[in-house]
Short mmCIF file of C-alpha atoms in Angstrom, two decimals:
data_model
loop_
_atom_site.label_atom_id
_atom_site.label_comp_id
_atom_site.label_asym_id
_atom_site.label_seq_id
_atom_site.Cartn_x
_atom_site.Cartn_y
_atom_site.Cartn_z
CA UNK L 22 94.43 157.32 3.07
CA UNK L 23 92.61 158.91 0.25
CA UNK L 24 89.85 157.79 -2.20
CA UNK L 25 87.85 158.80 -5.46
CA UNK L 26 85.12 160.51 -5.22
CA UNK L 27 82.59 158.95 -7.65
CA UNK L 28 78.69 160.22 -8.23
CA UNK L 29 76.63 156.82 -7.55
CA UNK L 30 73.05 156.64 -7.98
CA UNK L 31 70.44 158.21 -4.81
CA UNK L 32 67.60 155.48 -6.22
CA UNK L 33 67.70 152.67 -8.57
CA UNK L 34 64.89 150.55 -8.55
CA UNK L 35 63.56 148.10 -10.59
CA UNK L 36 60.91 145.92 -10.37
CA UNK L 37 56.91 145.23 -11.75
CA UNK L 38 54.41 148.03 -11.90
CA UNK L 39 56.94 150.85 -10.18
CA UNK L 40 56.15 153.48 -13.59
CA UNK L 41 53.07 154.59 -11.38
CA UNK L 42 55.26 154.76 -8.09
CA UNK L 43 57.91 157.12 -9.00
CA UNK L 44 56.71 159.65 -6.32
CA UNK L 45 56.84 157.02 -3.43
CA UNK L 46 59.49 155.72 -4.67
CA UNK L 47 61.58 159.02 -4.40
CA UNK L 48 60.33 160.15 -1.04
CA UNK L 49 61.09 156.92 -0.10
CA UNK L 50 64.53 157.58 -1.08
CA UNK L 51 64.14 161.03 0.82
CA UNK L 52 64.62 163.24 -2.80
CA UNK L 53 62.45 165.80 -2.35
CA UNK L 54 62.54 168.72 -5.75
CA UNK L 55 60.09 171.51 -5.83
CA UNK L 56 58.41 170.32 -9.08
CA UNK L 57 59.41 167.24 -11.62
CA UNK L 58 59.06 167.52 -15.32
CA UNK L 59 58.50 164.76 -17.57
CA UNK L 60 60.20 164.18 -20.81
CA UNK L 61 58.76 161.75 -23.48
CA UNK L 62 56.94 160.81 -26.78
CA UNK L 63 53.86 161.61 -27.18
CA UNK L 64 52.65 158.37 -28.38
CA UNK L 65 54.36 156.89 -25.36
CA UNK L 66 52.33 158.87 -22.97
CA UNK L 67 49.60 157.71 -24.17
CA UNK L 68 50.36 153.74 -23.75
CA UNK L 69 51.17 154.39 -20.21
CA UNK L 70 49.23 157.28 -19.55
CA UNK L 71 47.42 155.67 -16.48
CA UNK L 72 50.22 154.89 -14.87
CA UNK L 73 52.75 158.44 -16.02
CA UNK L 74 48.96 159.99 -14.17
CA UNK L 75 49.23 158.30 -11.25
CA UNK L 76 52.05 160.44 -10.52
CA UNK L 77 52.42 164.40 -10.19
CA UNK L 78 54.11 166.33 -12.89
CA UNK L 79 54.18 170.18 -13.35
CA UNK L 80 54.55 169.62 -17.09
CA UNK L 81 55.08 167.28 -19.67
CA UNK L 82 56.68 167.67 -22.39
CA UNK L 83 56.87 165.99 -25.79
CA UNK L 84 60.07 165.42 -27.68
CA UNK L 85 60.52 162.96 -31.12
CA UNK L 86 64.28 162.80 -29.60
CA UNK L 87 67.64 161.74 -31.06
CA UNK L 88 68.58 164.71 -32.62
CA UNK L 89 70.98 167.57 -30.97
CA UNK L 90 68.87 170.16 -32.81
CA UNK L 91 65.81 169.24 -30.17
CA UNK L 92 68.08 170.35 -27.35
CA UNK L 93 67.90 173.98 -27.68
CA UNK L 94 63.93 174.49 -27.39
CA UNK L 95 63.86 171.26 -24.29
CA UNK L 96 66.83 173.32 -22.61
CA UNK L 97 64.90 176.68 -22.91
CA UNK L 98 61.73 175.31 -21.19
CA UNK L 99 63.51 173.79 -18.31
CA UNK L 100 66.74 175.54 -17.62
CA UNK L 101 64.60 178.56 -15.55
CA UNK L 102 62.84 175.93 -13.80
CA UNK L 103 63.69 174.55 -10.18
CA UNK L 104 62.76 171.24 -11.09
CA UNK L 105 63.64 167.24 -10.99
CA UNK L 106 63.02 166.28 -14.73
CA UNK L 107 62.43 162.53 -15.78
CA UNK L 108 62.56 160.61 -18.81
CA UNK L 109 61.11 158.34 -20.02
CA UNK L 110 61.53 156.40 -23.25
CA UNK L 111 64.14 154.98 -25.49
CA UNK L 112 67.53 156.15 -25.27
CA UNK L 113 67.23 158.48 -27.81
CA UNK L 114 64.49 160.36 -25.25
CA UNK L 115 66.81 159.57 -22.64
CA UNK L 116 70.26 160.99 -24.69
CA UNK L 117 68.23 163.85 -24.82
CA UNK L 118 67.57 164.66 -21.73
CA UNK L 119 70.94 163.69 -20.40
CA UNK L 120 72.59 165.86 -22.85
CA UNK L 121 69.24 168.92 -21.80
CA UNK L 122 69.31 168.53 -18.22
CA UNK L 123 73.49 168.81 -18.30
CA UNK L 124 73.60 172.05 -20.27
CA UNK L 125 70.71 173.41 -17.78
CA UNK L 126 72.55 172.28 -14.65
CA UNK L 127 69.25 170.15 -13.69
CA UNK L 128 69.03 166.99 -11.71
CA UNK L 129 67.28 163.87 -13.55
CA UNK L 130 66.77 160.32 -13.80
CA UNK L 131 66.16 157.74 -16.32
CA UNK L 132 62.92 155.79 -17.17
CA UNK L 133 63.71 153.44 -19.73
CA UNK L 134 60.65 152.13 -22.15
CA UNK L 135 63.43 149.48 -23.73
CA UNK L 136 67.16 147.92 -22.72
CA UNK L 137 68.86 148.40 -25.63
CA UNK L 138 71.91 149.80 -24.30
CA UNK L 139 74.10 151.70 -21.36
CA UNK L 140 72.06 155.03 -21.90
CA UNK L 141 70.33 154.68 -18.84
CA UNK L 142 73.21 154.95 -16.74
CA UNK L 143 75.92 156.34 -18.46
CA UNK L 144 78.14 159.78 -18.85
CA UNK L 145 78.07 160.13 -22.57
CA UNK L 146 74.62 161.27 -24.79
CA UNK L 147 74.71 159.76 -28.52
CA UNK L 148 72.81 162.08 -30.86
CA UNK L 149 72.51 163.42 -34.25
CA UNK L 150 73.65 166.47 -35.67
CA UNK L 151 73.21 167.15 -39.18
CA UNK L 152 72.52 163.66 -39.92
CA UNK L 153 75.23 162.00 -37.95
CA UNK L 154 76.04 160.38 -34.60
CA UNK L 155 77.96 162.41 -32.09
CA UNK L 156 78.87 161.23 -28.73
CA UNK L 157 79.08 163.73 -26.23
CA UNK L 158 79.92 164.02 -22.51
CA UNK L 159 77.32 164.67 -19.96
CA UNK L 160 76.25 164.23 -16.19
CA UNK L 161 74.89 160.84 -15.24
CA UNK L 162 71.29 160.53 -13.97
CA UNK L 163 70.47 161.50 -10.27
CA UNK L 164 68.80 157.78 -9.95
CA UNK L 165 67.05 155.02 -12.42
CA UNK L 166 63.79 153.24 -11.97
CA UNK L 167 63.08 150.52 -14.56
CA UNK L 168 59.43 148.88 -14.74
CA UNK L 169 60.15 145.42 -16.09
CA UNK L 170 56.53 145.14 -16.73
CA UNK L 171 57.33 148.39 -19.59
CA UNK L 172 60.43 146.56 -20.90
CA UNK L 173 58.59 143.23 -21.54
CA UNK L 174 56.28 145.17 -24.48
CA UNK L 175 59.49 146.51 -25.79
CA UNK L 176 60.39 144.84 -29.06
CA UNK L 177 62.61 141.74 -28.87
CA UNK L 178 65.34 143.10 -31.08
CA UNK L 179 66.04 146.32 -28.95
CA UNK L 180 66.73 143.90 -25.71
CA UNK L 181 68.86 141.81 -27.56
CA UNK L 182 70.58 144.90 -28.62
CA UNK L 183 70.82 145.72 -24.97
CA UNK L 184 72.44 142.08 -24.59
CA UNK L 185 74.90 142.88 -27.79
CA UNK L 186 76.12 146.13 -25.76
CA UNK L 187 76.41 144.74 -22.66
CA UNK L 188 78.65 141.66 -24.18
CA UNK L 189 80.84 143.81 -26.36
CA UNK L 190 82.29 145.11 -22.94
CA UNK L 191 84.62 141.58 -22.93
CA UNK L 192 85.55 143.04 -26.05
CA UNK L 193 86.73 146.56 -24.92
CA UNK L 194 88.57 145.26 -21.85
CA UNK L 195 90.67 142.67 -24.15
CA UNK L 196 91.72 146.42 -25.83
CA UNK L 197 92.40 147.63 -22.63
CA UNK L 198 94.51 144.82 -21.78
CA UNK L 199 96.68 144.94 -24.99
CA UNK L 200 97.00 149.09 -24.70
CA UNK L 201 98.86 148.53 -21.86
CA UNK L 202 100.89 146.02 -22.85
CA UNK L 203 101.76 147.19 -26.10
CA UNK L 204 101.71 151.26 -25.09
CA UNK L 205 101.75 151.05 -21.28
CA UNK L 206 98.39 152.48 -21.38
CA UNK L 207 97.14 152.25 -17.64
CA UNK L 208 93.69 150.32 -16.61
CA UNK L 209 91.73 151.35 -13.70
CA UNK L 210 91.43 148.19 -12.22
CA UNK L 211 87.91 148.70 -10.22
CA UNK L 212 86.39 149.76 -13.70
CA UNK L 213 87.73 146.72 -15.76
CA UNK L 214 86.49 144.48 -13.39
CA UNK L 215 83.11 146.22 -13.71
CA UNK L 216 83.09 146.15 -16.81
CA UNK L 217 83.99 142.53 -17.40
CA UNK L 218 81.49 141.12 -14.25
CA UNK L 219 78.47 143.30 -16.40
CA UNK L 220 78.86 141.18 -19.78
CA UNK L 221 78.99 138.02 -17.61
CA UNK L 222 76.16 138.48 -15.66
CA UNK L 223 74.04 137.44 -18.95
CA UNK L 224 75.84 135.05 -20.26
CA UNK L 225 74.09 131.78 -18.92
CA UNK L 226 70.77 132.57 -20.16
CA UNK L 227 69.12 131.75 -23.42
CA UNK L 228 66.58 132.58 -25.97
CA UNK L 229 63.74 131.66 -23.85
CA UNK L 230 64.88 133.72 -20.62
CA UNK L 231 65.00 137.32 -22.53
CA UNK L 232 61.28 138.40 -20.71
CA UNK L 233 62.07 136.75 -17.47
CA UNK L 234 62.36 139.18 -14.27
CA UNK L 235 65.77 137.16 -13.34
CA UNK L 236 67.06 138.40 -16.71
CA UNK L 237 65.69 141.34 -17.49
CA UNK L 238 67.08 142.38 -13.64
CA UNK L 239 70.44 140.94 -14.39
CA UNK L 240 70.46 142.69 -18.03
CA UNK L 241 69.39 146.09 -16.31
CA UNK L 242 72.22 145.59 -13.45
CA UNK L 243 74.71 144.58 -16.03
CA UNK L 244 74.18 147.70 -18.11
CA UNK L 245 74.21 150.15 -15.03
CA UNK L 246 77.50 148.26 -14.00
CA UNK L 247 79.18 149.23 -17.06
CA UNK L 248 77.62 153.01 -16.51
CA UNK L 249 79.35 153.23 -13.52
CA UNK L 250 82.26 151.31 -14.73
CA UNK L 251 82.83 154.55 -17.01
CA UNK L 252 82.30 157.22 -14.45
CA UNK L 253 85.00 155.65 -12.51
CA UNK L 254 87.12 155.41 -15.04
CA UNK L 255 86.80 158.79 -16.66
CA UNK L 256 86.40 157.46 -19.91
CA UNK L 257 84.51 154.30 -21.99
CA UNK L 258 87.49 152.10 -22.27
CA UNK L 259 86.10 149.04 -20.49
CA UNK L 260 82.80 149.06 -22.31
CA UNK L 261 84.09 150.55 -25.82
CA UNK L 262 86.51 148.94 -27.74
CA UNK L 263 87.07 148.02 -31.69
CA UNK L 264 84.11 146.66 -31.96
CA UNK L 265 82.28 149.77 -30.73
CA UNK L 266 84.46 151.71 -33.12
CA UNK L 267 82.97 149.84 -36.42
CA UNK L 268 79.43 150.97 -35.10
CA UNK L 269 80.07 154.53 -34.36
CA UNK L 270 82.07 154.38 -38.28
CA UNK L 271 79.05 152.97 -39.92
CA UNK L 272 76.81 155.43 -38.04
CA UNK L 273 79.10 158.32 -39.32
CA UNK L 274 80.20 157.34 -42.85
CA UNK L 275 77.39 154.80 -43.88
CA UNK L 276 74.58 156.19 -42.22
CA UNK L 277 72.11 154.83 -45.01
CA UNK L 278 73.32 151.51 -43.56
CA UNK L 279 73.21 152.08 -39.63
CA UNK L 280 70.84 150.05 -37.87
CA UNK L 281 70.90 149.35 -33.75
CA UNK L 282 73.35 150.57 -31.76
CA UNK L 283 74.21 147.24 -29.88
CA UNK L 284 73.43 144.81 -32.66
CA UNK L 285 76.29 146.29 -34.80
CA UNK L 286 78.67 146.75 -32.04
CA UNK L 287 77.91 142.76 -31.21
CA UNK L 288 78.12 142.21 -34.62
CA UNK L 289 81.43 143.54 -35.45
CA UNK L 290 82.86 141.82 -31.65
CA UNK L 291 81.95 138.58 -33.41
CA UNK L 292 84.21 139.47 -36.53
CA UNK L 293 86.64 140.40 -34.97
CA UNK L 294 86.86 137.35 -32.09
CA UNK L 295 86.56 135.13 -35.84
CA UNK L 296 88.52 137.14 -38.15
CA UNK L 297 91.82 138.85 -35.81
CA UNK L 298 92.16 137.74 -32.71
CA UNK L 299 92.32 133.92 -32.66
CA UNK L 300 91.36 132.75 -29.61
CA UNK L 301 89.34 129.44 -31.07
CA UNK L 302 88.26 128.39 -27.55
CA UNK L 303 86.84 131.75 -26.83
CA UNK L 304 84.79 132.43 -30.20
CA UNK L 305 83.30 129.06 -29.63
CA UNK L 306 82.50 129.76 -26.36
CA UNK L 307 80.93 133.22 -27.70
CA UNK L 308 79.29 131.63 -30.48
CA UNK L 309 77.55 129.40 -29.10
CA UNK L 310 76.14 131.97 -26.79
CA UNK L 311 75.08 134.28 -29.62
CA UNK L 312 73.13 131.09 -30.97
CA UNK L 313 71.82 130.58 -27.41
CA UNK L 314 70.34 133.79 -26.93
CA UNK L 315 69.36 134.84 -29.77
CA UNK L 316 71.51 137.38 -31.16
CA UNK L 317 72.91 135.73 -34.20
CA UNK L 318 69.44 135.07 -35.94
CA UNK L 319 68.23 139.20 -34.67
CA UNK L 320 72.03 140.66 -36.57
CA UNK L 321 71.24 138.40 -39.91
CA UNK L 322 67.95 140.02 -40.03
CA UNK L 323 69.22 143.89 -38.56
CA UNK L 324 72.86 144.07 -40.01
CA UNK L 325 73.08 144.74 -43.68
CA UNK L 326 76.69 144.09 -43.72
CA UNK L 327 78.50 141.40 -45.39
CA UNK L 328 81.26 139.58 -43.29
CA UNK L 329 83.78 140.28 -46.45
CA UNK L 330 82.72 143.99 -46.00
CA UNK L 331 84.12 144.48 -42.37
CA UNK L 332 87.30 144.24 -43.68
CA UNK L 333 86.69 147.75 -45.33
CA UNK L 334 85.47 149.09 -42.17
CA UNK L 335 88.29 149.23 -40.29
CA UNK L 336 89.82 151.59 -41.43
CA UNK L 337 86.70 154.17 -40.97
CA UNK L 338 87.20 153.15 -37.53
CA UNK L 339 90.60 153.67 -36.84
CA UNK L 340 89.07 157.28 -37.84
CA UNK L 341 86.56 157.45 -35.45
CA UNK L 342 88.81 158.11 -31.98
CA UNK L 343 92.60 158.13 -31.13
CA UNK L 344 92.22 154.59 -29.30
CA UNK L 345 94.80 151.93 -29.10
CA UNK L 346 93.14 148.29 -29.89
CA UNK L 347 93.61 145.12 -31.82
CA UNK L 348 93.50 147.21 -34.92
CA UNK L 349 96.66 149.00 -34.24
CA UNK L 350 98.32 145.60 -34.60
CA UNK L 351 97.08 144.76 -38.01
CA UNK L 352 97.41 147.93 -39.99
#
C-alpha cells in the first residue's frame, strides 16, 4: 500500500497568554534550534514587549512587511544563520517571512497578531512588487502558536476578514465540483473535504461570539484546515475559487480600490451565490449568516464596490489564473 507524504505541523498551539511561552512550548514539543530570530514591527514589539522578553531571541529584527522588495535585506541577515526564525504579526509580517525563510532554506513558524486569513498556515506568500499583489509559492511553517489573548486586541474587521476567507472556501469547492464535471478536472477528495469542514466550523456563531475562545479556536482551526487542505492538494483549489479571483483582480488592476483580503473575496462569494449561481436556498442560508456574524455591515463599510460594478470585474478575473469556475459558463 502506498501513501502521500504530506509536511504537517511539529507544534500548533493555541490558547491564552502562550506569546511569553514559546520556548516551553517548543521544548515541550522536543524542537530544539541553535538560536531563534524574531521577525516583526517595531511598534508591535513594543505592545507585547514583556511578553516577546520573556522569551530568548538572538536578534530581532524589524520589518514594515508586505512588500517583496523587503525580502532581499531580511534574507541576507538570516540566510548565514543556523537559526529557527519566528514571526510575529499580520500576515503581511508573516508573507514575509514565509516567502524569507523559503529562499534561505530556514525553518519557521507563525505568530499571528490578527486572523484575517490562511497566511498562518499556508504554502503560498501574497506580496507586493512594484505596487501589486503577487502570490507566490513557499514552504509552510515548521509549527503555529496563536495567543488568543493577542487576537482579541486585533481590530474587529481583520477577524471578520479571517471569517470572509475561511467561508469563501464553500465557494472554491462548488468550482472544484463543476471543473470536473464540465472538464473532468480531478478533486483530491481528502483536501475538498478539508476544505469544506474549515468554512463550516464557523458557521453557527454570531456577531456576539467573534472574541470568544470557542470561536476564535474554531476560526484559527478552520483556517489551518484549509492550509493543510492546500498542501495536500498541491494547489489552492478548495480554498480559492471565483470569488478569490475578483480579489486578487481588484488587487492587481484597481489597486487604488483594494481593501482586505478576505472581505473582498467574501464579498464577491456573495455576488456571485446572488447574481450566477442560483441556488435560492443556499444564498439565504448564506445571507443570513453574513447578517449573523457580522460581515455584511464590516464589507458596506470596507468594500468600495458597487454590486452593478462586479459585473465588470469578471472579466479582470478570468485574467488573473488559467482556472476553470462558474465564470467559464457565463462568458
Amino acid at each position: 500500500m502506498y501513501y502521500n507524504l504530506i509536511k504537517t505541523p511539529a507544534i500548533i498551539k493555541t490558547g491564552n497568554q502562550v506569546l511569553r511561552n514559546i520556548d516551553d512550548l517548543l521544548r515541550q514539543a522536543h524542537l530544539y534550534y541553535p538560536a531563534k530570530i524574531l521577525v516583526t514591527q517595531s511598534n508591535l514589539y513594543e505592545i507585547y514587549r514583556d511578553e516577546l522578553t520573556a522569551n530568548s531571541f538572538e536578534r530581532v529584527i524589524f520589518c514594515k512587511g508586505g512588500d517583496i522588495a523587503e525580502t532581499t535585506s531580511l534574507i541576507k541577515e538570516i540566510r548565514e544563520t543556523d537559526a529557527l526564525i519566528v514571526a510575529f504579526g499580520g500576515g503581511s509580517i508573516l508573507d514575509l517571512v514565509k516567502y524569507s525563510a523559503s529562499k534561505s532554506d530556514l525553518p519557521y513558524i507563525t505568530v499571528p497578531s490578527t486572523l484575517s486569513n490562511d497566511a498562518i498556515y499556508s504554502c503560498v506568500a501574497r506580496l507586493t512588487q512594484n505596487g501589486r499583489k503577487k502570490s507566490l509559492g513557499v514552504q509552510p511553517p515548521t509549527g503555529i502558536i496563536v495567543d488568543l489573548d493577542v487576537i482579541r486586541k486585533s481590530p474587529e474587521e481583520l477577524i471578520l476578514a479571517g471569517v470572509g476567507d475561511l467561508i469563501t472556501n464553500l465557494s472554491a469547492i462548488q468550482d472544484w465540483k463543476l471543473a470536473y464535471k464540465n472538464i473532468n478536472e480531478p478533486i483530491n477528495e481528502l483536501a475538498f473535504m478539508l476544505a469544506k469542514e474549515a468554512a463550516l466550523g464557523v458557521y453557527n456563531y454570531t456577531y456576539g461570539d467573534i472574541y470568544s475562545d470557542d470561536f476564535l479556536m474554531d476560526l484559527t482551526n478552520g483556517l489551518i484546515s484549509s492550509g493543510l487542505s492546500m498542501i495536500i492538494s498541491g494547489n489552492t483549489r478548495g480554498t480559492s475559487g471565483s470569488e478569490h479571483m475578483i480579489s486578487h483582480a481588484i488587487d492587481e488592476y484597481f489597486p487604488e480600490k483594494s481593501s482586505i483580503h478576505g472581505l473582498q473575496a467574501a464579498w464577491a462569494f456573495h455576488l456571485i451565490e446572488k447574481k450566477i449561481r442560483n441556488n435560492t436556498a443556499f444564498f439565504n442560508k448564506l445571507n443570513n449568516f453574513y447578517e449573523t456574524i457580522g460581515l455584511s455591515q464590516t464589507i458596506n463599510k470596507h468594500i468600495p464596490w458597487s454590486e452593478k460594478e462586479f459585473n465588470d470585474l469578471i472579466p479582470y478575473a478570468m485574467k488573473i489564473r488559467p482556472r476553470y469556475t462558474i465564470f467559464n459558463t457565463i462568458l
